[in-house]
PDB file of C-alpha atoms in Angstrom:
ATOM      1  CA  MET A   1     156.989 113.314 114.391  1.00 46.00           C
ATOM      2  CA  LYS A   2     157.611 111.145 111.338  1.00 44.00           C
ATOM      3  CA  HIS A   3     160.262 109.152 113.215  1.00 44.00           C
ATOM      4  CA  ALA A   4     157.950 108.671 116.195  1.00 41.00           C
ATOM      5  CA  SER A   5     155.232 107.258 113.901  1.00 38.00           C
ATOM      6  CA  LEU A   6     157.663 104.853 112.278  1.00 40.00           C
ATOM      7  CA  LEU A   7     158.894 103.776 115.695  1.00 38.00           C
ATOM      8  CA  GLY A   8     155.296 103.189 116.796  1.00 40.00           C
ATOM      9  CA  ILE A   9     154.579 101.052 113.743  1.00 40.00           C
ATOM     10  CA  ALA A  10     157.766  99.078 114.337  1.00 40.00           C
ATOM     11  CA  LEU A  11     156.805  98.461 117.963  1.00 37.00           C
ATOM     12  CA  VAL A  12     153.311  97.276 117.028  1.00 39.00           C
ATOM     13  CA  CYS A  13     154.743  94.905 114.425  1.00 42.00           C
ATOM     14  CA  ALA A  14     157.379  93.647 116.824  1.00 40.00           C
ATOM     15  CA  THR A  15     154.804  93.108 119.563  1.00 39.00           C
ATOM     16  CA  GLY A  16     152.505  91.148 117.236  1.00 40.00           C
ATOM     17  CA  PHE A  17     155.435  89.026 116.111  1.00 40.00           C
ATOM     18  CA  ALA A  18     156.496  88.369 119.703  1.00 36.00           C
ATOM     19  CA  LEU A  19     152.971  87.347 120.686  1.00 41.00           C
ATOM     20  CA  ALA A  20     152.739  84.965 117.738  1.00 46.00           C
ATOM     21  CA  GLN A  21     156.091  83.485 118.642  1.00 49.00           C
ATOM     22  CA  ASP A  22     154.828  82.603 122.146  1.00 61.00           C
ATOM     23  CA  GLY A  23     152.822  79.916 120.378  1.00 87.00           C
ATOM     24  CA  MET A  24     152.668  78.682 116.818  1.00 92.00           C
ATOM     25  CA  THR A  25     154.449  80.032 113.752  1.00 94.00           C
ATOM     26  CA  GLU A  26     152.684  80.646 110.447  1.00 95.00           C
ATOM     27  CA  ALA A  27     154.245  77.467 109.004  1.00 95.00           C
ATOM     28  CA  GLN A  28     152.939  75.444 111.968  1.00 94.00           C
ATOM     29  CA  VAL A  29     149.471  76.970 111.528  1.00 95.00           C
ATOM     30  CA  ARG A  30     149.427  76.010 107.843  1.00 95.00           C
ATOM     31  CA  ALA A  31     150.616  72.488 108.651  1.00 94.00           C
ATOM     32  CA  LYS A  32     147.985  72.099 111.397  1.00 94.00           C
ATOM     33  CA  LEU A  33     145.202  73.192 109.044  1.00 94.00           C
ATOM     34  CA  GLU A  34     146.380  70.787 106.332  1.00 92.00           C
ATOM     35  CA  THR A  35     146.569  67.831 108.741  1.00 91.00           C
ATOM     36  CA  GLN A  36     142.982  68.610 109.778  1.00 88.00           C
ATOM     37  CA  GLY A  37     141.806  68.360 106.153  1.00 87.00           C
ATOM     38  CA  TYR A  38     141.776  72.037 105.189  1.00 90.00           C
ATOM     39  CA  THR A  39     143.018  72.927 101.692  1.00 91.00           C
ATOM     40  CA  LYS A  40     143.699  76.123  99.748  1.00 93.00           C
ATOM     41  CA  VAL A  41     144.817  77.898 102.921  1.00 95.00           C
ATOM     42  CA  ASN A  42     145.148  81.665 102.293  1.00 93.00           C
ATOM     43  CA  ASP A  43     145.556  84.945 104.162  1.00 94.00           C
ATOM     44  CA  VAL A  44     147.210  83.455 107.253  1.00 96.00           C
ATOM     45  CA  LYS A  45     147.879  86.262 109.717  1.00 95.00           C
ATOM     46  CA  PHE A  46     148.323  86.790 113.439  1.00 95.00           C
ATOM     47  CA  GLU A  47     145.825  89.372 114.657  1.00 90.00           C
ATOM     48  CA  ASP A  48     144.117  90.198 117.942  1.00 86.00           C
ATOM     49  CA  GLY A  49     146.019  87.438 119.732  1.00 90.00           C
ATOM     50  CA  VAL A  50     144.890  84.596 117.435  1.00 93.00           C
ATOM     51  CA  TRP A  51     145.838  83.259 114.019  1.00 95.00           C
ATOM     52  CA  LYS A  52     143.287  83.839 111.231  1.00 95.00           C
ATOM     53  CA  ALA A  53     143.049  82.169 107.824  1.00 96.00           C
ATOM     54  CA  ASP A  54     140.774  81.463 104.869  1.00 94.00           C
ATOM     55  CA  ALA A  55     140.605  77.857 103.700  1.00 93.00           C
ATOM     56  CA  ARG A  56     138.474  75.139 102.147  1.00 88.00           C
ATOM     57  CA  SER A  57     137.083  72.632 104.627  1.00 82.00           C
ATOM     58  CA  ALA A  58     137.238  68.890 103.980  1.00 72.00           C
ATOM     59  CA  ASP A  59     133.744  69.086 102.452  1.00 69.00           C
ATOM     60  CA  GLY A  60     134.924  71.773 100.001  1.00 76.00           C
ATOM     61  CA  ASN A  61     133.246  74.787 101.609  1.00 80.00           C
ATOM     62  CA  ARG A  62     135.118  78.071 101.965  1.00 87.00           C
ATOM     63  CA  VAL A  63     135.519  78.928 105.676  1.00 88.00           C
ATOM     64  CA  ASP A  64     137.248  81.478 107.844  1.00 92.00           C
ATOM     65  CA  VAL A  65     139.051  79.922 110.780  1.00 93.00           C
ATOM     66  CA  ARG A  66     140.605  81.193 113.997  1.00 92.00           C
ATOM     67  CA  ILE A  67     143.466  79.199 115.517  1.00 94.00           C
ATOM     68  CA  ASP A  68     144.510  79.393 119.166  1.00 91.00           C
ATOM     69  CA  ALA A  69     148.211  80.341 118.998  1.00 91.00           C
ATOM     70  CA  LYS A  70     149.051  78.358 122.139  1.00 90.00           C
ATOM     71  CA  THR A  71     147.040  75.155 121.679  1.00 89.00           C
ATOM     72  CA  GLY A  72     146.506  75.018 117.920  1.00 91.00           C
ATOM     73  CA  THR A  73     142.764  74.505 118.380  1.00 91.00           C
ATOM     74  CA  ILE A  74     140.968  75.377 115.139  1.00 91.00           C
ATOM     75  CA  ARG A  75     137.657  77.245 115.326  1.00 88.00           C
ATOM     76  CA  PRO A  76     135.744  77.443 112.011  1.00 88.00           C
ATOM     77  CA  ASP A  77     133.439  80.440 111.630  1.00 84.00           C
ATOM     78  CA  GLU A  78     130.321  78.233 111.442  1.00 78.00           C
ATOM     79  CA  LEU A  79     131.005  76.664 114.832  1.00 73.00           C
ATOM     80  CA  VAL A  80     128.063  76.787 117.201  1.00 70.00           C
ATOM     81  CA  ALA A  81     128.889  78.210 120.636  1.00 76.00           C
ATOM     82  CA  ASN A  82     128.534  75.929 123.651  1.00 79.00           C
ATOM     83  CA  LEU A  83     128.472  78.884 126.053  1.00 87.00           C
ATOM     84  CA  THR A  84     125.999  81.721 126.382  1.00 88.00           C
ATOM     85  CA  GLU A  85     126.965  85.367 126.784  1.00 92.00           C
ATOM     86  CA  ALA A  86     126.175  85.059 130.506  1.00 93.00           C
ATOM     87  CA  ASP A  87     128.533  82.043 130.729  1.00 92.00           C
ATOM     88  CA  VAL A  88     131.315  84.029 129.040  1.00 94.00           C
ATOM     89  CA  ARG A  89     130.819  86.998 131.364  1.00 96.00           C
ATOM     90  CA  ALA A  90     130.922  84.671 134.397  1.00 96.00           C
ATOM     91  CA  LYS A  91     134.128  82.953 133.183  1.00 96.00           C
ATOM     92  CA  LEU A  92     135.800  86.327 132.621  1.00 97.00           C
ATOM     93  CA  ALA A  93     134.745  87.576 136.072  1.00 97.00           C
ATOM     94  CA  THR A  94     136.153  84.399 137.635  1.00 96.00           C
ATOM     95  CA  ALA A  95     139.430  85.013 135.785  1.00 95.00           C
ATOM     96  CA  GLY A  96     139.634  88.531 137.287  1.00 96.00           C
ATOM     97  CA  TYR A  97     138.373  90.627 134.360  1.00 97.00           C
ATOM     98  CA  THR A  98     136.164  93.624 135.188  1.00 97.00           C
ATOM     99  CA  ASN A  99     134.106  96.143 133.222  1.00 97.00           C
ATOM    100  CA  VAL A 100     133.284  93.438 130.647  1.00 97.00           C
ATOM    101  CA  HIS A 101     131.396  94.842 127.650  1.00 96.00           C
ATOM    102  CA  ASP A 102     130.816  94.405 123.908  1.00 96.00           C
ATOM    103  CA  VAL A 103     130.531  90.628 124.297  1.00 95.00           C
ATOM    104  CA  ASP A 104     129.608  88.987 121.005  1.00 92.00           C
ATOM    105  CA  TYR A 105     129.962  85.713 119.165  1.00 89.00           C
ATOM    106  CA  GLU A 106     131.472  86.074 115.710  1.00 87.00           C
ATOM    107  CA  ASP A 107     133.406  83.842 113.315  1.00 81.00           C
ATOM    108  CA  GLY A 108     133.403  80.872 115.658  1.00 84.00           C
ATOM    109  CA  ILE A 109     134.725  82.572 118.796  1.00 88.00           C
ATOM    110  CA  TRP A 110     133.507  84.906 121.535  1.00 92.00           C
ATOM    111  CA  ASN A 111     134.887  88.458 121.570  1.00 95.00           C
ATOM    112  CA  ALA A 112     134.797  90.895 124.471  1.00 97.00           C
ATOM    113  CA  GLU A 113     136.374  94.045 125.798  1.00 97.00           C
ATOM    114  CA  ALA A 114     137.283  94.357 129.459  1.00 97.00           C
ATOM    115  CA  ASP A 115     139.807  95.516 132.013  1.00 97.00           C
ATOM    116  CA  ASP A 116     142.313  92.739 132.773  1.00 95.00           C
ATOM    117  CA  PRO A 117     143.318  91.860 136.356  1.00 95.00           C
ATOM    118  CA  ALA A 118     146.082  94.507 136.126  1.00 94.00           C
ATOM    119  CA  GLY A 119     143.495  97.154 135.167  1.00 95.00           C
ATOM    120  CA  LYS A 120     144.491  97.450 131.491  1.00 95.00           C
ATOM    121  CA  ASP A 121     141.792  97.857 128.828  1.00 96.00           C
ATOM    122  CA  VAL A 122     142.001  94.798 126.539  1.00 96.00           C
ATOM    123  CA  GLU A 123     140.224  93.100 123.653  1.00 96.00           C
ATOM    124  CA  LEU A 124     139.728  89.388 124.233  1.00 96.00           C
ATOM    125  CA  LYS A 125     139.222  86.310 122.042  1.00 94.00           C
ATOM    126  CA  ILE A 126     137.492  83.570 124.032  1.00 94.00           C
ATOM    127  CA  ASP A 127     137.276  79.834 123.391  1.00 90.00           C
ATOM    128  CA  PRO A 128     133.589  79.027 122.660  1.00 86.00           C
ATOM    129  CA  ALA A 129     133.767  75.622 124.339  1.00 85.00           C
ATOM    130  CA  THR A 130     135.633  76.434 127.561  1.00 89.00           C
ATOM    131  CA  GLY A 131     135.409  80.195 128.047  1.00 91.00           C
ATOM    132  CA  ALA A 132     139.199  80.412 128.359  1.00 92.00           C
ATOM    133  CA  VAL A 133     140.908  83.514 126.999  1.00 94.00           C
ATOM    134  CA  MET A 134     142.803  82.385 123.904  1.00 91.00           C
ATOM    135  CA  GLY A 135     143.961  85.808 122.723  1.00 90.00           C
ATOM    136  CA  LYS A 136     144.373  89.196 124.352  1.00 91.00           C
ATOM    137  CA  GLU A 137     145.407  92.514 122.873  1.00 90.00           C
ATOM    138  CA  LYS A 138     145.678  95.986 124.350  1.00 88.00           C
ATOM    139  CA  ASP A 139     142.604  98.014 123.380  1.00 76.00           C
TER     140      ASP A 139
END
């Protein structure tokens, strides 16, 4: 049993690493934040299909940010959503997601749980401006 648990942890870590490697590396995330005026970048980690970090914005305020691993788009936690919950649900339905639930806006991005087009239960991170899925993780 102990070996099975260690194998499970190794697989989760390897999967998270592989997902992060499909897009940006931690060094690229840090560089992107710095070129956008963020300083004192801390706690950079890949989680739930997106990069997360703490930083100081150009105006000196402490912010939490989410970074799209594929595009590098930075979403500060104070960002106002352009889409409503109904818009997000409609975008997900159009993309083939079903059983959409627990839709909420938090830390600058939309979050939802749903069944993907293949029928798998997933947690989603959704771009607040476009409604595109920017991160997906098995629920």
